[in-house]
JSON list of C-alpha atoms in Angstrom, two decimals:
[
{"chain": "A", "resi": 1, "resn": "ASP", "atom": "CA", "xyz": [-220.57, -84.41, -204.20]},
{"chain": "A", "resi": 2, "resn": "GLN", "atom": "CA", "xyz": [-220.93, -81.97, -207.09]},
{"chain": "A", "resi": 3, "resn": "GLN", "atom": "CA", "xyz": [-218.44, -82.88, -209.90]},
{"chain": "A", "resi": 4, "resn": "VAL", "atom": "CA", "xyz": [-219.51, -79.79, -211.88]},
{"chain": "A", "resi": 5, "resn": "LYS", "atom": "CA", "xyz": [-220.03, -76.60, -210.10]},
{"chain": "A", "resi": 6, "resn": "GLN", "atom": "CA", "xyz": [-221.42, -73.20, -211.18]},
{"chain": "A", "resi": 7, "resn": "ASN", "atom": "CA", "xyz": [-220.86, -70.96, -208.18]},
{"chain": "A", "resi": 8, "resn": "SER", "atom": "CA", "xyz": [-222.67, -67.93, -209.46]},
{"chain": "A", "resi": 9, "resn": "PRO", "atom": "CA", "xyz": [-226.50, -68.52, -209.23]},
{"chain": "A", "resi": 10, "resn": "SER", "atom": "CA", "xyz": [-227.14, -65.38, -211.12]},
{"chain": "A", "resi": 11, "resn": "LEU", "atom": "CA", "xyz": [-225.43, -62.61, -213.17]},
{"chain": "A", "resi": 12, "resn": "SER", "atom": "CA", "xyz": [-226.63, -59.30, -214.40]},
{"chain": "A", "resi": 13, "resn": "VAL", "atom": "CA", "xyz": [-224.86, -57.62, -217.47]},
{"chain": "A", "resi": 14, "resn": "GLN", "atom": "CA", "xyz": [-225.73, -54.37, -219.42]},
{"chain": "A", "resi": 15, "resn": "GLU", "atom": "CA", "xyz": [-226.64, -54.72, -223.01]},
{"chain": "A", "resi": 16, "resn": "GLY", "atom": "CA", "xyz": [-223.59, -54.58, -225.33]},
{"chain": "A", "resi": 17, "resn": "ARG", "atom": "CA", "xyz": [-221.11, -55.57, -222.62]},
{"chain": "A", "resi": 18, "resn": "ILE", "atom": "CA", "xyz": [-219.52, -58.92, -222.16]},
{"chain": "A", "resi": 19, "resn": "SER", "atom": "CA", "xyz": [-221.19, -61.70, -220.11]},
{"chain": "A", "resi": 20, "resn": "ILE", "atom": "CA", "xyz": [-218.75, -64.36, -218.60]},
{"chain": "A", "resi": 21, "resn": "LEU", "atom": "CA", "xyz": [-220.20, -67.36, -217.00]},
{"chain": "A", "resi": 22, "resn": "ASN", "atom": "CA", "xyz": [-217.87, -69.79, -215.11]},
{"chain": "A", "resi": 23, "resn": "CYS", "atom": "CA", "xyz": [-217.82, -73.52, -214.47]},
{"chain": "A", "resi": 24, "resn": "ASP", "atom": "CA", "xyz": [-215.55, -75.63, -212.38]},
{"chain": "A", "resi": 25, "resn": "TYR", "atom": "CA", "xyz": [-215.14, -79.38, -212.42]},
{"chain": "A", "resi": 26, "resn": "THR", "atom": "CA", "xyz": [-213.35, -81.94, -210.27]},
{"chain": "A", "resi": 27, "resn": "ASN", "atom": "CA", "xyz": [-213.19, -85.03, -212.30]},
{"chain": "A", "resi": 28, "resn": "SER", "atom": "CA", "xyz": [-209.94, -85.19, -214.32]},
{"chain": "A", "resi": 29, "resn": "MET", "atom": "CA", "xyz": [-211.34, -87.78, -216.66]},
{"chain": "A", "resi": 30, "resn": "PHE", "atom": "CA", "xyz": [-213.87, -85.31, -218.14]},
{"chain": "A", "resi": 31, "resn": "ASP", "atom": "CA", "xyz": [-212.80, -84.43, -221.61]},
{"chain": "A", "resi": 32, "resn": "TYR", "atom": "CA", "xyz": [-215.86, -83.08, -223.30]},
{"chain": "A", "resi": 33, "resn": "PHE", "atom": "CA", "xyz": [-217.82, -79.96, -222.14]},
{"chain": "A", "resi": 34, "resn": "LEU", "atom": "CA", "xyz": [-221.05, -78.36, -223.21]},
{"chain": "A", "resi": 35, "resn": "TRP", "atom": "CA", "xyz": [-223.08, -75.34, -222.44]},
{"chain": "A", "resi": 36, "resn": "TYR", "atom": "CA", "xyz": [-226.76, -75.35, -222.60]},
{"chain": "A", "resi": 37, "resn": "LYS", "atom": "CA", "xyz": [-229.22, -72.50, -222.60]},
{"chain": "A", "resi": 38, "resn": "LYS", "atom": "CA", "xyz": [-232.70, -72.63, -220.98]},
{"chain": "A", "resi": 39, "resn": "TYR", "atom": "CA", "xyz": [-235.60, -70.09, -221.33]},
{"chain": "A", "resi": 40, "resn": "PRO", "atom": "CA", "xyz": [-238.52, -70.40, -218.86]},
{"chain": "A", "resi": 41, "resn": "ALA", "atom": "CA", "xyz": [-241.00, -73.14, -219.65]},
{"chain": "A", "resi": 42, "resn": "GLU", "atom": "CA", "xyz": [-238.62, -74.76, -222.24]},
{"chain": "A", "resi": 43, "resn": "GLY", "atom": "CA", "xyz": [-236.16, -77.55, -222.21]},
{"chain": "A", "resi": 44, "resn": "PRO", "atom": "CA", "xyz": [-232.31, -76.85, -222.23]},
{"chain": "A", "resi": 45, "resn": "THR", "atom": "CA", "xyz": [-230.85, -76.31, -225.74]},
{"chain": "A", "resi": 46, "resn": "PHE", "atom": "CA", "xyz": [-227.39, -76.87, -226.86]},
{"chain": "A", "resi": 47, "resn": "LEU", "atom": "CA", "xyz": [-225.28, -73.90, -227.26]},
{"chain": "A", "resi": 48, "resn": "ILE", "atom": "CA", "xyz": [-221.60, -74.67, -227.73]},
{"chain": "A", "resi": 49, "resn": "SER", "atom": "CA", "xyz": [-219.17, -77.44, -226.84]},
{"chain": "A", "resi": 50, "resn": "ILE", "atom": "CA", "xyz": [-215.45, -78.01, -226.42]},
{"chain": "A", "resi": 51, "resn": "SER", "atom": "CA", "xyz": [-213.23, -81.01, -226.50]},
{"chain": "A", "resi": 52, "resn": "SER", "atom": "CA", "xyz": [-210.20, -81.23, -224.10]},
{"chain": "A", "resi": 53, "resn": "ILE", "atom": "CA", "xyz": [-207.86, -81.14, -226.97]},
{"chain": "A", "resi": 54, "resn": "LYS", "atom": "CA", "xyz": [-208.70, -77.45, -227.50]},
{"chain": "A", "resi": 55, "resn": "ASP", "atom": "CA", "xyz": [-208.54, -74.58, -225.16]},
{"chain": "A", "resi": 56, "resn": "LYS", "atom": "CA", "xyz": [-211.09, -72.37, -227.01]},
{"chain": "A", "resi": 57, "resn": "ASN", "atom": "CA", "xyz": [-214.01, -72.74, -229.32]},
{"chain": "A", "resi": 58, "resn": "GLU", "atom": "CA", "xyz": [-215.93, -69.88, -230.86]},
{"chain": "A", "resi": 59, "resn": "ASP", "atom": "CA", "xyz": [-219.33, -69.64, -232.52]},
{"chain": "A", "resi": 60, "resn": "GLY", "atom": "CA", "xyz": [-220.42, -66.31, -233.44]},
{"chain": "A", "resi": 61, "resn": "ARG", "atom": "CA", "xyz": [-220.96, -64.18, -230.20]},
{"chain": "A", "resi": 62, "resn": "PHE", "atom": "CA", "xyz": [-220.30, -67.21, -228.01]},
{"chain": "A", "resi": 63, "resn": "THR", "atom": "CA", "xyz": [-216.77, -68.42, -226.99]},
{"chain": "A", "resi": 64, "resn": "VAL", "atom": "CA", "xyz": [-215.89, -71.20, -224.58]},
{"chain": "A", "resi": 65, "resn": "PHE", "atom": "CA", "xyz": [-212.48, -71.23, -222.92]},
{"chain": "A", "resi": 66, "resn": "LEU", "atom": "CA", "xyz": [-211.07, -74.38, -221.21]},
{"chain": "A", "resi": 67, "resn": "ASN", "atom": "CA", "xyz": [-208.33, -74.35, -218.70]},
{"chain": "A", "resi": 68, "resn": "LYS", "atom": "CA", "xyz": [-207.54, -77.94, -218.04]},
{"chain": "A", "resi": 69, "resn": "SER", "atom": "CA", "xyz": [-204.91, -77.38, -215.34]},
{"chain": "A", "resi": 70, "resn": "ALA", "atom": "CA", "xyz": [-207.35, -75.28, -213.33]},
{"chain": "A", "resi": 71, "resn": "LYS", "atom": "CA", "xyz": [-210.33, -77.62, -214.18]},
{"chain": "A", "resi": 72, "resn": "HIS", "atom": "CA", "xyz": [-212.20, -74.60, -215.31]},
{"chain": "A", "resi": 73, "resn": "LEU", "atom": "CA", "xyz": [-214.33, -73.46, -218.23]},
{"chain": "A", "resi": 74, "resn": "SER", "atom": "CA", "xyz": [-216.00, -70.16, -218.97]},
{"chain": "A", "resi": 75, "resn": "LEU", "atom": "CA", "xyz": [-218.64, -68.99, -221.47]},
{"chain": "A", "resi": 76, "resn": "HIS", "atom": "CA", "xyz": [-218.05, -65.56, -222.94]},
{"chain": "A", "resi": 77, "resn": "ILE", "atom": "CA", "xyz": [-220.90, -63.73, -224.74]},
{"chain": "A", "resi": 78, "resn": "VAL", "atom": "CA", "xyz": [-219.97, -60.76, -226.63]},
{"chain": "A", "resi": 79, "resn": "PRO", "atom": "CA", "xyz": [-221.90, -58.47, -227.20]},
{"chain": "A", "resi": 80, "resn": "SER", "atom": "CA", "xyz": [-224.66, -59.43, -224.72]},
{"chain": "A", "resi": 81, "resn": "GLN", "atom": "CA", "xyz": [-228.21, -59.08, -225.86]},
{"chain": "A", "resi": 82, "resn": "PRO", "atom": "CA", "xyz": [-231.45, -58.96, -223.97]},
{"chain": "A", "resi": 83, "resn": "GLY", "atom": "CA", "xyz": [-232.46, -62.27, -225.77]},
{"chain": "A", "resi": 84, "resn": "ASP", "atom": "CA", "xyz": [-229.48, -63.97, -224.05]},
{"chain": "A", "resi": 85, "resn": "SER", "atom": "CA", "xyz": [-231.37, -63.65, -220.67]},
{"chain": "A", "resi": 86, "resn": "ALA", "atom": "CA", "xyz": [-231.72, -67.22, -219.69]},
{"chain": "A", "resi": 87, "resn": "VAL", "atom": "CA", "xyz": [-230.39, -69.91, -217.33]},
{"chain": "A", "resi": 88, "resn": "TYR", "atom": "CA", "xyz": [-227.08, -71.38, -218.74]},
{"chain": "A", "resi": 89, "resn": "PHE", "atom": "CA", "xyz": [-225.90, -75.00, -217.66]},
{"chain": "A", "resi": 90, "resn": "CYS", "atom": "CA", "xyz": [-222.52, -76.30, -218.15]},
{"chain": "A", "resi": 91, "resn": "ALA", "atom": "CA", "xyz": [-222.04, -80.05, -218.56]},
{"chain": "A", "resi": 92, "resn": "ALA", "atom": "CA", "xyz": [-219.13, -82.48, -218.50]},
{"chain": "A", "resi": 93, "resn": "SER", "atom": "CA", "xyz": [-218.48, -86.00, -219.82]},
{"chain": "A", "resi": 94, "resn": "GLU", "atom": "CA", "xyz": [-215.86, -88.58, -220.73]},
{"chain": "A", "resi": 95, "resn": "THR", "atom": "CA", "xyz": [-215.78, -89.30, -224.43]},
{"chain": "A", "resi": 96, "resn": "GLY", "atom": "CA", "xyz": [-217.36, -92.59, -225.19]},
{"chain": "A", "resi": 97, "resn": "THR", "atom": "CA", "xyz": [-219.62, -92.52, -222.15]},
{"chain": "A", "resi": 98, "resn": "TYR", "atom": "CA", "xyz": [-223.27, -91.72, -221.97]},
{"chain": "A", "resi": 99, "resn": "LYS", "atom": "CA", "xyz": [-223.40, -89.71, -218.85]},
{"chain": "A", "resi": 100, "resn": "TYR", "atom": "CA", "xyz": [-223.40, -85.88, -218.82]},
{"chain": "A", "resi": 101, "resn": "ILE", "atom": "CA", "xyz": [-222.98, -84.20, -215.39]},
{"chain": "A", "resi": 102, "resn": "PHE", "atom": "CA", "xyz": [-224.69, -80.88, -215.28]},
{"chain": "A", "resi": 103, "resn": "GLY", "atom": "CA", "xyz": [-223.98, -77.88, -213.04]},
{"chain": "A", "resi": 104, "resn": "THR", "atom": "CA", "xyz": [-226.83, -76.15, -211.19]},
{"chain": "A", "resi": 105, "resn": "GLY", "atom": "CA", "xyz": [-227.01, -73.39, -213.65]},
{"chain": "A", "resi": 106, "resn": "THR", "atom": "CA", "xyz": [-226.40, -69.55, -213.75]},
{"chain": "A", "resi": 107, "resn": "ARG", "atom": "CA", "xyz": [-229.33, -67.18, -214.49]},
{"chain": "A", "resi": 108, "resn": "LEU", "atom": "CA", "xyz": [-228.11, -64.43, -216.80]},
{"chain": "A", "resi": 109, "resn": "LYS", "atom": "CA", "xyz": [-230.06, -61.21, -217.10]},
{"chain": "A", "resi": 110, "resn": "VAL", "atom": "CA", "xyz": [-229.17, -58.82, -219.83]},
{"chain": "A", "resi": 111, "resn": "LEU", "atom": "CA", "xyz": [-230.33, -55.21, -219.04]},
{"chain": "A", "resi": 112, "resn": "ALA", "atom": "CA", "xyz": [-231.48, -53.11, -221.94]},
{"chain": "B", "resi": 1, "resn": "ASP", "atom": "CA", "xyz": [-238.79, -82.53, -236.86]},
{"chain": "B", "resi": 2, "resn": "ALA", "atom": "CA", "xyz": [-241.15, -81.86, -233.95]},
{"chain": "B", "resi": 3, "resn": "GLY", "atom": "CA", "xyz": [-238.23, -82.43, -231.36]},
{"chain": "B", "resi": 4, "resn": "VAL", "atom": "CA", "xyz": [-238.86, -84.34, -228.10]},
{"chain": "B", "resi": 5, "resn": "ILE", "atom": "CA", "xyz": [-242.36, -84.26, -226.98]},
{"chain": "B", "resi": 6, "resn": "GLN", "atom": "CA", "xyz": [-243.37, -84.50, -223.36]},
{"chain": "B", "resi": 7, "resn": "SER", "atom": "CA", "xyz": [-246.74, -84.87, -221.78]},
{"chain": "B", "resi": 8, "resn": "PRO", "atom": "CA", "xyz": [-248.33, -83.55, -219.75]},
{"chain": "B", "resi": 9, "resn": "ARG", "atom": "CA", "xyz": [-246.53, -80.14, -219.46]},
{"chain": "B", "resi": 10, "resn": "HIS", "atom": "CA", "xyz": [-247.96, -79.56, -215.97]},
{"chain": "B", "resi": 11, "resn": "GLU", "atom": "CA", "xyz": [-249.20, -82.06, -213.45]},
{"chain": "B", "resi": 12, "resn": "VAL", "atom": "CA", "xyz": [-250.64, -81.36, -210.10]},
{"chain": "B", "resi": 13, "resn": "THR", "atom": "CA", "xyz": [-251.54, -84.29, -207.78]},
{"chain": "B", "resi": 14, "resn": "GLU", "atom": "CA", "xyz": [-252.09, -85.14, -204.28]},
{"chain": "B", "resi": 15, "resn": "MET", "atom": "CA", "xyz": [-249.61, -87.09, -202.15]},
{"chain": "B", "resi": 16, "resn": "GLY", "atom": "CA", "xyz": [-250.02, -90.75, -202.59]},
{"chain": "B", "resi": 17, "resn": "GLN", "atom": "CA", "xyz": [-251.47, -90.65, -206.02]},
{"chain": "B", "resi": 18, "resn": "GLU", "atom": "CA", "xyz": [-249.71, -92.32, -209.09]},
{"chain": "B", "resi": 19, "resn": "VAL", "atom": "CA", "xyz": [-248.18, -90.12, -211.59]},
{"chain": "B", "resi": 20, "resn": "THR", "atom": "CA", "xyz": [-247.16, -91.08, -215.16]},
{"chain": "B", "resi": 21, "resn": "LEU", "atom": "CA", "xyz": [-244.97, -88.75, -217.43]},
{"chain": "B", "resi": 22, "resn": "ARG", "atom": "CA", "xyz": [-244.57, -89.52, -221.04]},
{"chain": "B", "resi": 23, "resn": "CYS", "atom": "CA", "xyz": [-241.91, -88.83, -223.58]},
{"chain": "B", "resi": 24, "resn": "LYS", "atom": "CA", "xyz": [-241.59, -89.33, -227.40]},
{"chain": "B", "resi": 25, "resn": "PRO", "atom": "CA", "xyz": [-238.04, -89.06, -228.49]},
{"chain": "B", "resi": 26, "resn": "ILE", "atom": "CA", "xyz": [-236.77, -87.72, -231.78]},
{"chain": "B", "resi": 27, "resn": "SER", "atom": "CA", "xyz": [-237.30, -90.32, -234.55]},
{"chain": "B", "resi": 28, "resn": "GLY", "atom": "CA", "xyz": [-234.03, -92.21, -235.18]},
{"chain": "B", "resi": 29, "resn": "HIS", "atom": "CA", "xyz": [-232.42, -91.40, -231.90]},
{"chain": "B", "resi": 30, "resn": "ASN", "atom": "CA", "xyz": [-231.37, -94.62, -230.04]},
{"chain": "B", "resi": 31, "resn": "SER", "atom": "CA", "xyz": [-230.69, -93.04, -226.62]},
{"chain": "B", "resi": 32, "resn": "LEU", "atom": "CA", "xyz": [-233.19, -91.71, -224.20]},
{"chain": "B", "resi": 33, "resn": "PHE", "atom": "CA", "xyz": [-232.60, -89.98, -220.85]},
{"chain": "B", "resi": 34, "resn": "TRP", "atom": "CA", "xyz": [-234.86, -88.95, -217.97]},
{"chain": "B", "resi": 35, "resn": "TYR", "atom": "CA", "xyz": [-233.57, -85.97, -215.89]},
{"chain": "B", "resi": 36, "resn": "ARG", "atom": "CA", "xyz": [-235.05, -84.18, -212.86]},
{"chain": "B", "resi": 37, "resn": "GLN", "atom": "CA", "xyz": [-234.32, -80.49, -212.27]},
{"chain": "B", "resi": 38, "resn": "THR", "atom": "CA", "xyz": [-234.32, -78.90, -208.80]},
{"chain": "B", "resi": 39, "resn": "MET", "atom": "CA", "xyz": [-232.95, -75.73, -207.52]},
{"chain": "B", "resi": 40, "resn": "MET", "atom": "CA", "xyz": [-230.59, -77.42, -205.16]},
{"chain": "B", "resi": 41, "resn": "ARG", "atom": "CA", "xyz": [-229.22, -80.15, -207.39]},
{"chain": "B", "resi": 42, "resn": "GLY", "atom": "CA", "xyz": [-229.73, -78.87, -210.89]},
{"chain": "B", "resi": 43, "resn": "LEU", "atom": "CA", "xyz": [-230.27, -81.44, -213.66]},
{"chain": "B", "resi": 44, "resn": "GLU", "atom": "CA", "xyz": [-229.75, -85.04, -212.33]},
{"chain": "B", "resi": 45, "resn": "LEU", "atom": "CA", "xyz": [-229.81, -87.97, -214.58]},
{"chain": "B", "resi": 46, "resn": "LEU", "atom": "CA", "xyz": [-232.48, -90.52, -213.34]},
{"chain": "B", "resi": 47, "resn": "ILE", "atom": "CA", "xyz": [-232.30, -93.24, -215.97]},
{"chain": "B", "resi": 48, "resn": "TYR", "atom": "CA", "xyz": [-230.71, -93.86, -219.39]},
{"chain": "B", "resi": 49, "resn": "PHE", "atom": "CA", "xyz": [-232.06, -96.19, -222.16]},
{"chain": "B", "resi": 50, "resn": "ASN", "atom": "CA", "xyz": [-230.06, -97.38, -225.19]},
{"chain": "B", "resi": 51, "resn": "ASN", "atom": "CA", "xyz": [-232.05, -99.14, -228.02]},
{"chain": "B", "resi": 52, "resn": "ASN", "atom": "CA", "xyz": [-235.03, -99.33, -225.59]},
{"chain": "B", "resi": 53, "resn": "VAL", "atom": "CA", "xyz": [-233.01, -101.20, -222.83]},
{"chain": "B", "resi": 54, "resn": "PRO", "atom": "CA", "xyz": [-232.40, -99.54, -219.48]},
{"chain": "B", "resi": 55, "resn": "ILE", "atom": "CA", "xyz": [-228.65, -99.25, -219.13]},
{"chain": "B", "resi": 56, "resn": "ASP", "atom": "CA", "xyz": [-228.26, -97.26, -215.90]},
{"chain": "B", "resi": 57, "resn": "ASP", "atom": "CA", "xyz": [-230.96, -96.62, -213.49]},
{"chain": "B", "resi": 58, "resn": "SER", "atom": "CA", "xyz": [-228.64, -95.76, -210.64]},
{"chain": "B", "resi": 59, "resn": "GLY", "atom": "CA", "xyz": [-230.04, -92.23, -210.40]},
{"chain": "B", "resi": 60, "resn": "MET", "atom": "CA", "xyz": [-233.71, -93.25, -209.72]},
{"chain": "B", "resi": 61, "resn": "PRO", "atom": "CA", "xyz": [-234.16, -92.03, -206.19]},
{"chain": "B", "resi": 62, "resn": "GLU", "atom": "CA", "xyz": [-236.35, -94.88, -204.80]},
{"chain": "B", "resi": 63, "resn": "ASP", "atom": "CA", "xyz": [-238.49, -97.85, -205.71]},
{"chain": "B", "resi": 64, "resn": "ARG", "atom": "CA", "xyz": [-241.43, -95.45, -206.01]},
{"chain": "B", "resi": 65, "resn": "PHE", "atom": "CA", "xyz": [-239.79, -94.35, -209.27]},
{"chain": "B", "resi": 66, "resn": "SER", "atom": "CA", "xyz": [-239.99, -96.78, -212.39]},
{"chain": "B", "resi": 67, "resn": "ALA", "atom": "CA", "xyz": [-239.43, -96.17, -216.10]},
{"chain": "B", "resi": 68, "resn": "LYS", "atom": "CA", "xyz": [-240.20, -98.18, -219.23]},
{"chain": "B", "resi": 69, "resn": "MET", "atom": "CA", "xyz": [-239.46, -97.86, -222.96]},
{"chain": "B", "resi": 70, "resn": "PRO", "atom": "CA", "xyz": [-241.62, -100.30, -224.70]},
{"chain": "B", "resi": 71, "resn": "ASN", "atom": "CA", "xyz": [-240.64, -99.16, -228.16]},
{"chain": "B", "resi": 72, "resn": "ALA", "atom": "CA", "xyz": [-238.28, -96.71, -229.92]},
{"chain": "B", "resi": 73, "resn": "SER", "atom": "CA", "xyz": [-240.81, -93.90, -229.97]},
{"chain": "B", "resi": 74, "resn": "PHE", "atom": "CA", "xyz": [-242.22, -93.94, -226.37]},
{"chain": "B", "resi": 75, "resn": "SER", "atom": "CA", "xyz": [-241.12, -93.94, -222.78]},
{"chain": "B", "resi": 76, "resn": "THR", "atom": "CA", "xyz": [-242.77, -93.42, -219.42]},
{"chain": "B", "resi": 77, "resn": "LEU", "atom": "CA", "xyz": [-241.67, -92.42, -216.04]},
{"chain": "B", "resi": 78, "resn": "LYS", "atom": "CA", "xyz": [-243.93, -93.35, -213.10]},
{"chain": "B", "resi": 79, "resn": "ILE", "atom": "CA", "xyz": [-244.00, -92.39, -209.55]},
{"chain": "B", "resi": 80, "resn": "GLN", "atom": "CA", "xyz": [-246.09, -94.45, -207.30]},
{"chain": "B", "resi": 81, "resn": "PRO", "atom": "CA", "xyz": [-247.02, -93.25, -204.64]},
{"chain": "B", "resi": 82, "resn": "SER", "atom": "CA", "xyz": [-246.05, -89.57, -205.24]},
{"chain": "B", "resi": 83, "resn": "GLU", "atom": "CA", "xyz": [-244.71, -87.46, -202.39]},
{"chain": "B", "resi": 84, "resn": "PRO", "atom": "CA", "xyz": [-244.35, -83.67, -202.01]},
{"chain": "B", "resi": 85, "resn": "ARG", "atom": "CA", "xyz": [-240.59, -83.96, -202.37]},
{"chain": "B", "resi": 86, "resn": "ASP", "atom": "CA", "xyz": [-241.02, -85.38, -205.80]},
{"chain": "B", "resi": 87, "resn": "SER", "atom": "CA", "xyz": [-242.24, -81.86, -206.98]},
{"chain": "B", "resi": 88, "resn": "ALA", "atom": "CA", "xyz": [-239.72, -80.74, -209.68]},
{"chain": "B", "resi": 89, "resn": "VAL", "atom": "CA", "xyz": [-239.47, -80.36, -213.44]},
{"chain": "B", "resi": 90, "resn": "TYR", "atom": "CA", "xyz": [-238.74, -83.68, -215.20]},
{"chain": "B", "resi": 91, "resn": "PHE", "atom": "CA", "xyz": [-237.06, -83.63, -218.61]},
{"chain": "B", "resi": 92, "resn": "CYS", "atom": "CA", "xyz": [-236.84, -86.26, -221.25]},
{"chain": "B", "resi": 93, "resn": "ALA", "atom": "CA", "xyz": [-233.89, -86.07, -223.63]},
{"chain": "B", "resi": 94, "resn": "SER", "atom": "CA", "xyz": [-232.83, -88.04, -226.70]},
{"chain": "B", "resi": 95, "resn": "SER", "atom": "CA", "xyz": [-229.54, -88.53, -228.55]},
{"chain": "B", "resi": 96, "resn": "PRO", "atom": "CA", "xyz": [-228.49, -90.09, -231.92]},
{"chain": "B", "resi": 97, "resn": "SER", "atom": "CA", "xyz": [-226.01, -91.97, -229.85]},
{"chain": "B", "resi": 98, "resn": "GLY", "atom": "CA", "xyz": [-225.51, -92.79, -226.23]},
{"chain": "B", "resi": 99, "resn": "GLU", "atom": "CA", "xyz": [-221.89, -92.01, -226.36]},
{"chain": "B", "resi": 100, "resn": "SER", "atom": "CA", "xyz": [-220.39, -88.50, -225.87]},
{"chain": "B", "resi": 101, "resn": "PRO", "atom": "CA", "xyz": [-219.60, -86.33, -227.82]},
{"chain": "B", "resi": 102, "resn": "TYR", "atom": "CA", "xyz": [-223.16, -86.30, -229.16]},
{"chain": "B", "resi": 103, "resn": "GLU", "atom": "CA", "xyz": [-225.48, -83.53, -227.83]},
{"chain": "B", "resi": 104, "resn": "GLN", "atom": "CA", "xyz": [-228.66, -84.43, -226.11]},
{"chain": "B", "resi": 105, "resn": "TYR", "atom": "CA", "xyz": [-231.92, -82.93, -227.22]},
{"chain": "B", "resi": 106, "resn": "PHE", "atom": "CA", "xyz": [-234.35, -81.93, -224.46]},
{"chain": "B", "resi": 107, "resn": "GLY", "atom": "CA", "xyz": [-238.07, -81.89, -224.39]},
{"chain": "B", "resi": 108, "resn": "PRO", "atom": "CA", "xyz": [-239.90, -78.94, -222.83]},
{"chain": "B", "resi": 109, "resn": "GLY", "atom": "CA", "xyz": [-240.26, -80.79, -219.53]},
{"chain": "B", "resi": 110, "resn": "THR", "atom": "CA", "xyz": [-243.09, -81.58, -217.14]},
{"chain": "B", "resi": 111, "resn": "ARG", "atom": "CA", "xyz": [-243.63, -79.49, -214.07]},
{"chain": "B", "resi": 112, "resn": "LEU", "atom": "CA", "xyz": [-244.83, -81.76, -211.34]},
{"chain": "B", "resi": 113, "resn": "THR", "atom": "CA", "xyz": [-246.43, -80.48, -208.13]},
{"chain": "B", "resi": 114, "resn": "VAL", "atom": "CA", "xyz": [-247.39, -83.01, -205.45]},
{"chain": "B", "resi": 115, "resn": "THR", "atom": "CA", "xyz": [-249.41, -81.45, -202.61]}
]
């Protein structure tokens, strides 16, 4: 049973436009969420995180939104750049525990 | 810092052979994680070490899989005997603390192909 779901395996966006990547979770105990970015032949790298006490966290072009009632989070990239083309994983955990549950990833392609 | 180091980067082996994957975590990190990435299941946690002690190995798929961490700077994941369904990318990650909300730092991965 997948506790963290990324239902869109892939997404294509034109350069300069907004990219929106979505993630749903089922475990109401999760209170810390992260997004990782992965380029081919490299390991995932941390991008941005959010605690459940917030509903938005922003870092430059990247913003993560959290809707606790819907158990849904999204990553917005504005404006999208070709270098953003990668696989994006969302992950969830309970604060104070060690286990991060990852989604299956969404492959973003930003078209020049 | 060099980051998390994994070797080999690619491994091709025949079914039935023993495979050993290696990991050097970031110096000073006391938590180490082994993950397996597949298309169907994404990133799955195999085993978690804290201060060199295995804390949770519930993700290890079968007895064919074993992991060790003899010291703070080295860990191995062994598959014996290997099977074609073990083909995947295996990642090692380390963290300054085992407890969320610390981020995990991933190595580049080992792509394993079992024929």
